[in-house]
Amino acid sequence: MNLNINRTQQKVTASVHCETSLALSFILLHQASPTPVALEIGTSKLSCWLCREFQGILRRVYPHIHIHSSSCHGKMTAGWTLPTQTPQQIANLMIKRVEDAMDEIIERSVGKQRCDSISHALAERFYFQGIEDDEGISFMELDSIH
């Protein structure tokens, strides 16, 4: 499924990856199965991070359905979208997972900011001072030398 959305001369193409669509279709067919069932998905390419996370959520929500697929290259693919028949519970869990991942990325980015990453001209006018807040969390504060 491809969606083309045109807004002020920008084109966004969204697509459902095949392993996501296959996994969800299998889940919907076998969700009421009284016995464990398994699905093995073979692809010629490694799965993206979003597909891996989606399948992980399916495994947690439907533990009697075992899904095995290709390894993951760990990258987020632009334009990735959920299949249209995704249950709201699964969609909400996926949104939460992506939000949590983005929070982790932001926390790591802020926490690893280094003084030598700023320009020399700026470094001449400012210096960094380490500070610890009430909860013992360290961060850097930028103070003016002048």
mmCIF file of N, CA and C in Angstrom:
data_model
loop_
_atom_site.group_PDB
_atom_site.id
_atom_site.type_symbol
_atom_site.label_atom_id
_atom_site.label_comp_id
_atom_site.label_asym_id
_atom_site.label_seq_id
_atom_site.Cartn_x
_atom_site.Cartn_y
_atom_site.Cartn_z
ATOM 1 N N MET A 1 0.838 -1.171 0.000
ATOM 2 C CA MET A 1 0.000 0.000 0.000
ATOM 3 C C MET A 1 0.882 1.233 0.000
ATOM 4 N N ASN A 2 0.722 2.124 -0.955
ATOM 5 C CA ASN A 2 1.460 3.374 -1.022
ATOM 6 C C ASN A 2 0.498 4.541 -0.945
ATOM 7 N N LEU A 3 0.852 5.519 -0.146
ATOM 8 C CA LEU A 3 0.069 6.745 -0.012
ATOM 9 C C LEU A 3 0.919 7.906 -0.474
ATOM 10 N N ASN A 4 0.467 8.700 -1.400
ATOM 11 C CA ASN A 4 1.177 9.908 -1.807
ATOM 12 C C ASN A 4 0.401 11.104 -1.302
ATOM 13 N N ILE A 5 1.064 11.919 -0.487
ATOM 14 C CA ILE A 5 0.431 13.090 0.081
ATOM 15 C C ILE A 5 1.196 14.310 -0.413
ATOM 16 N N ASN A 6 0.526 15.194 -1.146
ATOM 17 C CA ASN A 6 1.164 16.405 -1.644
ATOM 18 C C ASN A 6 0.743 17.598 -0.807
ATOM 19 N N ARG A 7 1.726 18.293 -0.249
ATOM 20 C CA ARG A 7 1.480 19.507 0.522
ATOM 21 C C ARG A 7 2.536 20.513 0.138
ATOM 22 N N THR A 8 2.112 21.631 -0.397
ATOM 23 C CA THR A 8 3.009 22.708 -0.812
ATOM 24 C C THR A 8 4.269 22.171 -1.486
ATOM 25 N N GLN A 9 4.094 21.432 -2.503
ATOM 26 C CA GLN A 9 5.146 20.891 -3.356
ATOM 27 C C GLN A 9 6.057 19.892 -2.646
ATOM 28 N N GLN A 10 5.654 19.378 -1.499
ATOM 29 C CA GLN A 10 6.416 18.335 -0.845
ATOM 30 C C GLN A 10 5.660 17.024 -0.997
ATOM 31 N N LYS A 11 6.370 15.983 -1.311
ATOM 32 C CA LYS A 11 5.747 14.684 -1.508
ATOM 33 C C LYS A 11 6.235 13.725 -0.431
ATOM 34 N N VAL A 12 5.303 13.146 0.300
ATOM 35 C CA VAL A 12 5.628 12.166 1.327
ATOM 36 C C VAL A 12 5.027 10.842 0.876
ATOM 37 N N THR A 13 5.842 9.840 0.753
ATOM 38 C CA THR A 13 5.359 8.521 0.366
ATOM 39 C C THR A 13 5.443 7.607 1.578
ATOM 40 N N ALA A 14 4.317 7.024 1.933
ATOM 41 C CA ALA A 14 4.263 6.094 3.057
ATOM 42 C C ALA A 14 3.969 4.701 2.519
ATOM 43 N N SER A 15 4.622 3.701 3.115
ATOM 44 C CA SER A 15 4.379 2.334 2.666
ATOM 45 C C SER A 15 4.390 1.371 3.847
ATOM 46 N N VAL A 16 3.653 0.308 3.684
ATOM 47 C CA VAL A 16 3.626 -0.768 4.676
ATOM 48 C C VAL A 16 4.649 -1.803 4.221
ATOM 49 N N HIS A 17 5.597 -2.122 5.077
ATOM 50 C CA HIS A 17 6.607 -3.121 4.725
ATOM 51 C C HIS A 17 5.985 -4.504 4.740
ATOM 52 N N CYS A 18 6.440 -5.346 3.829
ATOM 53 C CA CYS A 18 5.809 -6.652 3.621
ATOM 54 C C CYS A 18 5.820 -7.521 4.877
ATOM 55 N N GLU A 19 6.933 -7.525 5.639
ATOM 56 C CA GLU A 19 6.985 -8.398 6.815
ATOM 57 C C GLU A 19 6.007 -7.948 7.901
ATOM 58 N N THR A 20 5.731 -6.654 7.954
ATOM 59 C CA THR A 20 4.749 -6.125 8.902
ATOM 60 C C THR A 20 3.341 -6.552 8.503
ATOM 61 N N SER A 21 3.046 -6.424 7.236
ATOM 62 C CA SER A 21 1.735 -6.803 6.722
ATOM 63 C C SER A 21 1.488 -8.310 6.886
ATOM 64 N N LEU A 22 2.483 -9.118 6.556
ATOM 65 C CA LEU A 22 2.345 -10.572 6.707
ATOM 66 C C LEU A 22 2.150 -10.976 8.166
ATOM 67 N N ALA A 23 2.950 -10.380 9.054
ATOM 68 C CA ALA A 23 2.852 -10.726 10.478
ATOM 69 C C ALA A 23 1.471 -10.368 11.029
ATOM 70 N N LEU A 24 0.979 -9.179 10.707
ATOM 71 C CA LEU A 24 -0.324 -8.775 11.219
ATOM 72 C C LEU A 24 -1.445 -9.631 10.631
ATOM 73 N N SER A 25 -1.386 -9.933 9.352
ATOM 74 C CA SER A 25 -2.410 -10.793 8.739
ATOM 75 C C SER A 25 -2.440 -12.159 9.410
ATOM 76 N N PHE A 26 -1.269 -12.717 9.695
ATOM 77 C CA PHE A 26 -1.180 -14.017 10.361
ATOM 78 C C PHE A 26 -1.765 -13.930 11.769
ATOM 79 N N ILE A 27 -1.441 -12.862 12.477
ATOM 80 C CA ILE A 27 -1.975 -12.647 13.833
ATOM 81 C C ILE A 27 -3.501 -12.594 13.799
ATOM 82 N N LEU A 28 -4.050 -11.815 12.881
ATOM 83 C CA LEU A 28 -5.501 -11.657 12.812
ATOM 84 C C LEU A 28 -6.199 -12.974 12.476
ATOM 85 N N LEU A 29 -5.553 -13.826 11.686
ATOM 86 C CA LEU A 29 -6.123 -15.130 11.346
ATOM 87 C C LEU A 29 -6.064 -16.121 12.510
ATOM 88 N N HIS A 30 -5.033 -16.007 13.351
ATOM 89 C CA HIS A 30 -4.780 -17.022 14.376
ATOM 90 C C HIS A 30 -4.877 -16.511 15.807
ATOM 91 N N GLN A 31 -5.380 -15.303 16.007
ATOM 92 C CA GLN A 31 -5.404 -14.743 17.367
ATOM 93 C C GLN A 31 -6.261 -15.548 18.339
ATOM 94 N N ALA A 32 -7.267 -16.236 17.847
ATOM 95 C CA ALA A 32 -8.142 -17.027 18.722
ATOM 96 C C ALA A 32 -7.748 -18.502 18.778
ATOM 97 N N SER A 33 -6.617 -18.835 18.183
ATOM 98 C CA SER A 33 -6.177 -20.235 18.154
ATOM 99 C C SER A 33 -5.945 -20.763 19.566
ATOM 100 N N PRO A 34 -6.493 -21.952 19.873
ATOM 101 C CA PRO A 34 -6.302 -22.526 21.213
ATOM 102 C C PRO A 34 -4.908 -23.138 21.390
ATOM 103 N N THR A 35 -4.195 -23.341 20.301
ATOM 104 C CA THR A 35 -2.853 -23.930 20.381
ATOM 105 C C THR A 35 -1.826 -22.947 19.815
ATOM 106 N N PRO A 36 -0.582 -23.069 20.240
ATOM 107 C CA PRO A 36 0.459 -22.191 19.706
ATOM 108 C C PRO A 36 0.642 -22.399 18.200
ATOM 109 N N VAL A 37 0.904 -21.308 17.510
ATOM 110 C CA VAL A 37 1.167 -21.355 16.064
ATOM 111 C C VAL A 37 2.433 -20.555 15.787
ATOM 112 N N ALA A 38 3.065 -20.835 14.654
ATOM 113 C CA ALA A 38 4.318 -20.160 14.323
ATOM 114 C C ALA A 38 4.294 -19.658 12.883
ATOM 115 N N LEU A 39 4.963 -18.541 12.676
ATOM 116 C CA LEU A 39 5.117 -17.962 11.346
ATOM 117 C C LEU A 39 6.584 -17.616 11.163
ATOM 118 N N GLU A 40 7.165 -18.067 10.060
ATOM 119 C CA GLU A 40 8.530 -17.689 9.729
ATOM 120 C C GLU A 40 8.485 -16.871 8.449
ATOM 121 N N ILE A 41 8.998 -15.642 8.543
ATOM 122 C CA ILE A 41 8.984 -14.725 7.404
ATOM 123 C C ILE A 41 10.396 -14.624 6.848
ATOM 124 N N GLY A 42 10.547 -14.946 5.581
ATOM 125 C CA GLY A 42 11.847 -14.837 4.926
ATOM 126 C C GLY A 42 11.843 -13.682 3.944
ATOM 127 N N THR A 43 12.829 -12.822 4.057
ATOM 128 C CA THR A 43 12.959 -11.697 3.127
ATOM 129 C C THR A 43 14.386 -11.660 2.600
ATOM 130 N N SER A 44 14.563 -11.023 1.457
ATOM 131 C CA SER A 44 15.901 -10.925 0.877
ATOM 132 C C SER A 44 16.705 -9.792 1.502
ATOM 133 N N LYS A 45 16.047 -8.923 2.271
ATOM 134 C CA LYS A 45 16.729 -7.807 2.917
ATOM 135 C C LYS A 45 16.514 -7.882 4.429
ATOM 136 N N LEU A 46 17.384 -7.229 5.154
ATOM 137 C CA LEU A 46 17.217 -7.142 6.606
ATOM 138 C C LEU A 46 16.029 -6.240 6.924
ATOM 139 N N SER A 47 15.341 -6.545 8.002
ATOM 140 C CA SER A 47 14.203 -5.726 8.428
ATOM 141 C C SER A 47 14.691 -4.418 9.023
ATOM 142 N N CYS A 48 13.838 -3.392 8.958
ATOM 143 C CA CYS A 48 14.169 -2.116 9.584
ATOM 144 C C CYS A 48 13.816 -2.171 11.069
ATOM 145 N N TRP A 49 14.273 -1.169 11.809
ATOM 146 C CA TRP A 49 14.035 -1.108 13.249
ATOM 147 C C TRP A 49 12.544 -1.077 13.556
ATOM 148 N N LEU A 50 11.764 -0.326 12.790
ATOM 149 C CA LEU A 50 10.330 -0.211 13.039
ATOM 150 C C LEU A 50 9.615 -1.548 12.845
ATOM 151 N N CYS A 51 9.988 -2.310 11.814
ATOM 152 C CA CYS A 51 9.390 -3.635 11.603
ATOM 153 C C CYS A 51 9.719 -4.570 12.762
ATOM 154 N N ARG A 52 10.980 -4.522 13.219
ATOM 155 C CA ARG A 52 11.377 -5.373 14.344
ATOM 156 C C ARG A 52 10.588 -5.026 15.608
ATOM 157 N N GLU A 53 10.439 -3.733 15.882
ATOM 158 C CA GLU A 53 9.696 -3.314 17.066
ATOM 159 C C GLU A 53 8.219 -3.701 16.959
ATOM 160 N N PHE A 54 7.637 -3.539 15.769
ATOM 161 C CA PHE A 54 6.242 -3.903 15.540
ATOM 162 C C PHE A 54 6.036 -5.395 15.811
ATOM 163 N N GLN A 55 6.923 -6.221 15.276
ATOM 164 C CA GLN A 55 6.814 -7.667 15.495
ATOM 165 C C GLN A 55 7.022 -8.022 16.961
ATOM 166 N N GLY A 56 7.893 -7.294 17.655
ATOM 167 C CA GLY A 56 8.091 -7.523 19.086
ATOM 168 C C GLY A 56 6.829 -7.228 19.877
ATOM 169 N N ILE A 57 6.131 -6.172 19.511
ATOM 170 C CA ILE A 57 4.868 -5.834 20.175
ATOM 171 C C ILE A 57 3.832 -6.921 19.900
ATOM 172 N N LEU A 58 3.760 -7.401 18.654
ATOM 173 C CA LEU A 58 2.823 -8.489 18.334
ATOM 174 C C LEU A 58 3.124 -9.723 19.184
ATOM 175 N N ARG A 59 4.403 -10.043 19.352
ATOM 176 C CA ARG A 59 4.777 -11.219 20.158
ATOM 177 C C ARG A 59 4.370 -11.057 21.619
ATOM 178 N N ARG A 60 4.488 -9.833 22.145
ATOM 179 C CA ARG A 60 4.109 -9.615 23.554
ATOM 180 C C ARG A 60 2.595 -9.653 23.747
ATOM 181 N N VAL A 61 1.842 -9.111 22.804
ATOM 182 C CA VAL A 61 0.382 -9.071 22.930
ATOM 183 C C VAL A 61 -0.230 -10.443 22.635
ATOM 184 N N TYR A 62 0.368 -11.184 21.703
ATOM 185 C CA TYR A 62 -0.141 -12.515 21.318
ATOM 186 C C TYR A 62 0.967 -13.553 21.556
ATOM 187 N N PRO A 63 1.240 -13.900 22.827
ATOM 188 C CA PRO A 63 2.377 -14.787 23.120
ATOM 189 C C PRO A 63 2.236 -16.210 22.580
ATOM 190 N N HIS A 64 1.032 -16.624 22.225
ATOM 191 C CA HIS A 64 0.851 -17.979 21.686
ATOM 192 C C HIS A 64 1.162 -18.033 20.183
ATOM 193 N N ILE A 65 1.444 -16.884 19.580
ATOM 194 C CA ILE A 65 1.799 -16.839 18.159
ATOM 195 C C ILE A 65 3.270 -16.454 18.048
ATOM 196 N N HIS A 66 4.074 -17.360 17.532
ATOM 197 C CA HIS A 66 5.514 -17.146 17.426
ATOM 198 C C HIS A 66 5.850 -16.639 16.032
ATOM 199 N N ILE A 67 6.494 -15.493 15.962
ATOM 200 C CA ILE A 67 6.873 -14.880 14.689
ATOM 201 C C ILE A 67 8.391 -14.819 14.615
ATOM 202 N N HIS A 68 8.934 -15.359 13.563
ATOM 203 C CA HIS A 68 10.374 -15.320 13.322
ATOM 204 C C HIS A 68 10.587 -14.650 11.970
ATOM 205 N N SER A 69 11.561 -13.731 11.927
ATOM 206 C CA SER A 69 11.845 -13.069 10.652
ATOM 207 C C SER A 69 13.335 -12.779 10.537
ATOM 208 N N SER A 70 13.693 -12.140 9.445
ATOM 209 C CA SER A 70 15.087 -11.800 9.167
ATOM 210 C C SER A 70 15.666 -10.941 10.268
ATOM 211 N N SER A 71 16.963 -10.861 10.288
ATOM 212 C CA SER A 71 17.643 -9.967 11.217
ATOM 213 C C SER A 71 17.284 -8.524 10.891
ATOM 214 N N CYS A 72 17.732 -7.629 11.742
ATOM 215 C CA CYS A 72 17.393 -6.217 11.603
ATOM 216 C C CYS A 72 18.658 -5.394 11.370
ATOM 217 N N HIS A 73 18.597 -4.430 10.453
ATOM 218 C CA HIS A 73 19.755 -3.557 10.231
ATOM 219 C C HIS A 73 19.770 -2.380 11.210
ATOM 220 N N GLY A 74 18.701 -2.200 11.988
ATOM 221 C CA GLY A 74 18.682 -1.200 13.044
ATOM 222 C C GLY A 74 18.365 0.219 12.628
ATOM 223 N N LYS A 75 18.072 0.434 11.372
ATOM 224 C CA LYS A 75 17.796 1.787 10.895
ATOM 225 C C LYS A 75 16.292 2.031 10.804
ATOM 226 N N MET A 76 15.905 3.302 10.969
ATOM 227 C CA MET A 76 14.511 3.680 10.739
ATOM 228 C C MET A 76 14.357 4.030 9.271
ATOM 229 N N THR A 77 13.318 3.545 8.661
ATOM 230 C CA THR A 77 13.084 3.790 7.250
ATOM 231 C C THR A 77 12.044 4.893 7.087
ATOM 232 N N ALA A 78 12.375 5.917 6.301
ATOM 233 C CA ALA A 78 11.442 7.021 6.058
ATOM 234 C C ALA A 78 10.200 6.503 5.345
ATOM 235 N N GLY A 79 9.040 6.999 5.741
ATOM 236 C CA GLY A 79 7.799 6.631 5.091
ATOM 237 C C GLY A 79 7.147 5.372 5.624
ATOM 238 N N TRP A 80 7.737 4.744 6.641
ATOM 239 C CA TRP A 80 7.169 3.519 7.210
ATOM 240 C C TRP A 80 5.826 3.851 7.845
ATOM 241 N N THR A 81 4.837 2.980 7.638
ATOM 242 C CA THR A 81 3.530 3.183 8.265
ATOM 243 C C THR A 81 2.936 1.841 8.676
ATOM 244 N N LEU A 82 1.999 1.903 9.603
ATOM 245 C CA LEU A 82 1.303 0.701 10.062
ATOM 246 C C LEU A 82 0.312 0.213 9.011
ATOM 247 N N PRO A 83 0.064 -1.092 8.963
ATOM 248 C CA PRO A 83 -0.997 -1.591 8.084
ATOM 249 C C PRO A 83 -2.348 -1.008 8.522
ATOM 250 N N THR A 84 -3.253 -0.808 7.588
ATOM 251 C CA THR A 84 -4.543 -0.187 7.895
ATOM 252 C C THR A 84 -5.376 -0.998 8.879
ATOM 253 N N GLN A 85 -5.216 -2.311 8.917
ATOM 254 C CA GLN A 85 -6.027 -3.151 9.799
ATOM 255 C C GLN A 85 -5.406 -3.325 11.188
ATOM 256 N N THR A 86 -4.388 -2.542 11.536
ATOM 257 C CA THR A 86 -3.734 -2.649 12.840
ATOM 258 C C THR A 86 -4.715 -2.311 13.956
ATOM 259 N N PRO A 87 -4.891 -3.216 14.932
ATOM 260 C CA PRO A 87 -5.769 -2.915 16.069
ATOM 261 C C PRO A 87 -5.244 -1.699 16.845
ATOM 262 N N GLN A 88 -6.141 -0.929 17.419
ATOM 263 C CA GLN A 88 -5.771 0.299 18.123
ATOM 264 C C GLN A 88 -4.783 0.032 19.259
ATOM 265 N N GLN A 89 -4.961 -1.087 19.973
ATOM 266 C CA GLN A 89 -4.039 -1.431 21.059
ATOM 267 C C GLN A 89 -2.603 -1.549 20.541
ATOM 268 N N ILE A 90 -2.433 -2.207 19.400
ATOM 269 C CA ILE A 90 -1.106 -2.392 18.813
ATOM 270 C C ILE A 90 -0.563 -1.045 18.342
ATOM 271 N N ALA A 91 -1.407 -0.238 17.699
ATOM 272 C CA ALA A 91 -0.976 1.088 17.230
ATOM 273 C C ALA A 91 -0.515 1.952 18.402
ATOM 274 N N ASN A 92 -1.264 1.940 19.496
ATOM 275 C CA ASN A 92 -0.893 2.732 20.673
ATOM 276 C C ASN A 92 0.438 2.275 21.265
ATOM 277 N N LEU A 93 0.648 0.963 21.336
ATOM 278 C CA LEU A 93 1.912 0.439 21.853
ATOM 279 C C LEU A 93 3.076 0.809 20.933
ATOM 280 N N MET A 94 2.844 0.814 19.632
ATOM 281 C CA MET A 94 3.894 1.184 18.688
ATOM 282 C C MET A 94 4.232 2.667 18.817
ATOM 283 N N ILE A 95 3.220 3.499 18.952
ATOM 284 C CA ILE A 95 3.451 4.939 19.137
ATOM 285 C C ILE A 95 4.264 5.168 20.408
ATOM 286 N N LYS A 96 3.898 4.474 21.484
ATOM 287 C CA LYS A 96 4.617 4.610 22.754
ATOM 288 C C LYS A 96 6.067 4.172 22.605
ATOM 289 N N ARG A 97 6.305 3.078 21.878
ATOM 290 C CA ARG A 97 7.676 2.581 21.693
ATOM 291 C C ARG A 97 8.527 3.586 20.932
ATOM 292 N N VAL A 98 7.967 4.177 19.883
ATOM 293 C CA VAL A 98 8.716 5.165 19.093
ATOM 294 C C VAL A 98 8.991 6.407 19.940
ATOM 295 N N GLU A 99 7.991 6.855 20.708
ATOM 296 C CA GLU A 99 8.195 8.009 21.587
ATOM 297 C C GLU A 99 9.291 7.726 22.614
ATOM 298 N N ASP A 100 9.288 6.528 23.197
ATOM 299 C CA ASP A 100 10.319 6.157 24.171
ATOM 300 C C ASP A 100 11.708 6.148 23.522
ATOM 301 N N ALA A 101 11.792 5.621 22.310
ATOM 302 C CA ALA A 101 13.069 5.588 21.598
ATOM 303 C C ALA A 101 13.572 6.998 21.308
ATOM 304 N N MET A 102 12.660 7.880 20.914
ATOM 305 C CA MET A 102 13.053 9.269 20.638
ATOM 306 C C MET A 102 13.524 9.945 21.924
ATOM 307 N N ASP A 103 12.858 9.692 23.038
ATOM 308 C CA ASP A 103 13.291 10.249 24.325
ATOM 309 C C ASP A 103 14.704 9.770 24.680
ATOM 310 N N GLU A 104 14.977 8.474 24.442
ATOM 311 C CA GLU A 104 16.311 7.930 24.712
ATOM 312 C C GLU A 104 17.364 8.618 23.857
ATOM 313 N N ILE A 105 17.061 8.842 22.591
ATOM 314 C CA ILE A 105 18.003 9.500 21.683
ATOM 315 C C ILE A 105 18.283 10.922 22.152
ATOM 316 N N ILE A 106 17.243 11.646 22.520
ATOM 317 C CA ILE A 106 17.410 13.022 22.986
ATOM 318 C C ILE A 106 18.230 13.054 24.275
ATOM 319 N N GLU A 107 17.920 12.163 25.207
ATOM 320 C CA GLU A 107 18.677 12.116 26.464
ATOM 321 C C GLU A 107 20.151 11.842 26.211
ATOM 322 N N ARG A 108 20.460 10.896 25.327
ATOM 323 C CA ARG A 108 21.859 10.593 25.016
ATOM 324 C C ARG A 108 22.542 11.766 24.330
ATOM 325 N N SER A 109 21.828 12.452 23.439
ATOM 326 C CA SER A 109 22.406 13.585 22.723
ATOM 327 C C SER A 109 22.737 14.725 23.664
ATOM 328 N N VAL A 110 21.836 15.038 24.564
ATOM 329 C CA VAL A 110 22.054 16.130 25.511
ATOM 330 C C VAL A 110 23.147 15.749 26.501
ATOM 331 N N GLY A 111 23.143 14.543 26.964
ATOM 332 C CA GLY A 111 24.103 14.095 27.955
ATOM 333 C C GLY A 111 25.526 13.992 27.442
ATOM 334 N N LYS A 112 25.709 13.877 26.141
ATOM 335 C CA LYS A 112 27.044 13.699 25.578
ATOM 336 C C LYS A 112 27.587 14.959 24.919
ATOM 337 N N GLN A 113 26.914 16.081 25.097
ATOM 338 C CA GLN A 113 27.397 17.310 24.481
ATOM 339 C C GLN A 113 28.754 17.663 25.072
ATOM 340 N N ARG A 114 29.709 17.940 24.202
ATOM 341 C CA ARG A 114 31.063 18.216 24.650
ATOM 342 C C ARG A 114 31.428 19.659 24.374
ATOM 343 N N CYS A 115 32.269 20.235 25.251
ATOM 344 C CA CYS A 115 32.690 21.625 25.125
ATOM 345 C C CYS A 115 33.427 21.855 23.808
ATOM 346 N N ASP A 116 34.236 20.886 23.376
ATOM 347 C CA ASP A 116 35.021 21.107 22.170
ATOM 348 C C ASP A 116 34.185 21.007 20.896
ATOM 349 N N SER A 117 32.877 20.764 21.046
ATOM 350 C CA SER A 117 32.028 20.719 19.855
ATOM 351 C C SER A 117 31.527 22.102 19.460
ATOM 352 N N ILE A 118 31.775 23.119 20.300
ATOM 353 C CA ILE A 118 31.365 24.470 19.933
ATOM 354 C C ILE A 118 32.536 25.179 19.257
ATOM 355 N N SER A 119 32.246 26.235 18.541
ATOM 356 C CA SER A 119 33.300 26.931 17.797
ATOM 357 C C SER A 119 34.269 27.619 18.748
ATOM 358 N N HIS A 120 35.507 27.881 18.276
ATOM 359 C CA HIS A 120 36.512 28.546 19.098
ATOM 360 C C HIS A 120 36.087 29.964 19.459
ATOM 361 N N ALA A 121 35.447 30.664 18.533
ATOM 362 C CA ALA A 121 34.992 32.030 18.815
ATOM 363 C C ALA A 121 33.976 32.023 19.951
ATOM 364 N N LEU A 122 33.067 31.071 19.929
ATOM 365 C CA LEU A 122 32.070 30.966 20.982
ATOM 366 C C LEU A 122 32.739 30.528 22.290
ATOM 367 N N ALA A 123 33.704 29.632 22.195
ATOM 368 C CA ALA A 123 34.389 29.138 23.390
ATOM 369 C C ALA A 123 35.166 30.243 24.092
ATOM 370 N N GLU A 124 35.638 31.238 23.355
ATOM 371 C CA GLU A 124 36.354 32.356 23.963
ATOM 372 C C GLU A 124 35.419 33.216 24.806
ATOM 373 N N ARG A 125 34.153 33.264 24.462
ATOM 374 C CA ARG A 125 33.190 34.114 25.160
ATOM 375 C C ARG A 125 32.429 33.379 26.254
ATOM 376 N N PHE A 126 32.378 32.048 26.205
ATOM 377 C CA PHE A 126 31.600 31.272 27.168
ATOM 378 C C PHE A 126 32.413 30.106 27.704
ATOM 379 N N TYR A 127 32.041 29.594 28.842
ATOM 380 C CA TYR A 127 32.644 28.371 29.352
ATOM 381 C C TYR A 127 31.539 27.496 29.938
ATOM 382 N N PHE A 128 31.816 26.195 30.010
ATOM 383 C CA PHE A 128 30.853 25.249 30.548
ATOM 384 C C PHE A 128 31.159 24.981 32.008
ATOM 385 N N GLN A 129 30.113 24.865 32.799
ATOM 386 C CA GLN A 129 30.253 24.568 34.212
ATOM 387 C C GLN A 129 29.354 23.381 34.535
ATOM 388 N N GLY A 130 29.908 22.350 35.156
ATOM 389 C CA GLY A 130 29.110 21.188 35.528
ATOM 390 C C GLY A 130 28.217 21.488 36.718
ATOM 391 N N ILE A 131 26.974 21.073 36.658
ATOM 392 C CA ILE A 131 26.001 21.329 37.724
ATOM 393 C C ILE A 131 25.241 20.043 37.981
ATOM 394 N N GLU A 132 24.829 19.832 39.224
ATOM 395 C CA GLU A 132 24.019 18.670 39.566
ATOM 396 C C GLU A 132 22.713 19.174 40.155
ATOM 397 N N ASP A 133 21.581 18.638 39.663
ATOM 398 C CA ASP A 133 20.286 19.098 40.167
ATOM 399 C C ASP A 133 19.890 18.326 41.424
ATOM 400 N N ASP A 134 18.663 18.562 41.931
ATOM 401 C CA ASP A 134 18.182 17.944 43.167
ATOM 402 C C ASP A 134 18.172 16.423 43.118
ATOM 403 N N GLU A 135 18.009 15.858 41.921
ATOM 404 C CA GLU A 135 17.937 14.402 41.774
ATOM 405 C C GLU A 135 19.297 13.800 41.442
ATOM 406 N N GLY A 136 20.358 14.601 41.480
ATOM 407 C CA GLY A 136 21.697 14.091 41.201
ATOM 408 C C GLY A 136 22.007 13.946 39.729
ATOM 409 N N ILE A 137 21.189 14.564 38.879
ATOM 410 C CA ILE A 137 21.410 14.473 37.442
ATOM 411 C C ILE A 137 22.356 15.596 37.039
ATOM 412 N N SER A 138 23.449 15.236 36.367
ATOM 413 C CA SER A 138 24.430 16.230 35.955
ATOM 414 C C SER A 138 24.083 16.796 34.588
ATOM 415 N N PHE A 139 24.358 18.065 34.424
ATOM 416 C CA PHE A 139 24.212 18.690 33.124
ATOM 417 C C PHE A 139 25.189 19.840 33.035
ATOM 418 N N MET A 140 25.312 20.427 31.868
ATOM 419 C CA MET A 140 26.264 21.502 31.653
ATOM 420 C C MET A 140 25.519 22.819 31.538
ATOM 421 N N GLU A 141 26.085 23.843 32.124
ATOM 422 C CA GLU A 141 25.506 25.180 32.010
ATOM 423 C C GLU A 141 26.495 26.070 31.300
ATOM 424 N N LEU A 142 26.025 26.909 30.430
ATOM 425 C CA LEU A 142 26.866 27.811 29.664
ATOM 426 C C LEU A 142 26.863 29.176 30.341
ATOM 427 N N ASP A 143 28.023 29.635 30.800
ATOM 428 C CA ASP A 143 28.146 30.929 31.458
ATOM 429 C C ASP A 143 29.022 31.849 30.626
ATOM 430 N N SER A 144 28.743 33.131 30.706
ATOM 431 C CA SER A 144 29.544 34.127 30.008
ATOM 432 C C SER A 144 30.789 34.441 30.819
ATOM 433 N N ILE A 145 31.935 34.559 30.158
ATOM 434 C CA ILE A 145 33.176 34.922 30.820
ATOM 435 C C ILE A 145 33.184 36.426 31.110
ATOM 436 N N HIS A 146 32.582 37.206 30.259
ATOM 437 C CA HIS A 146 32.609 38.666 30.391
ATOM 438 C C HIS A 146 31.652 39.146 31.420
#
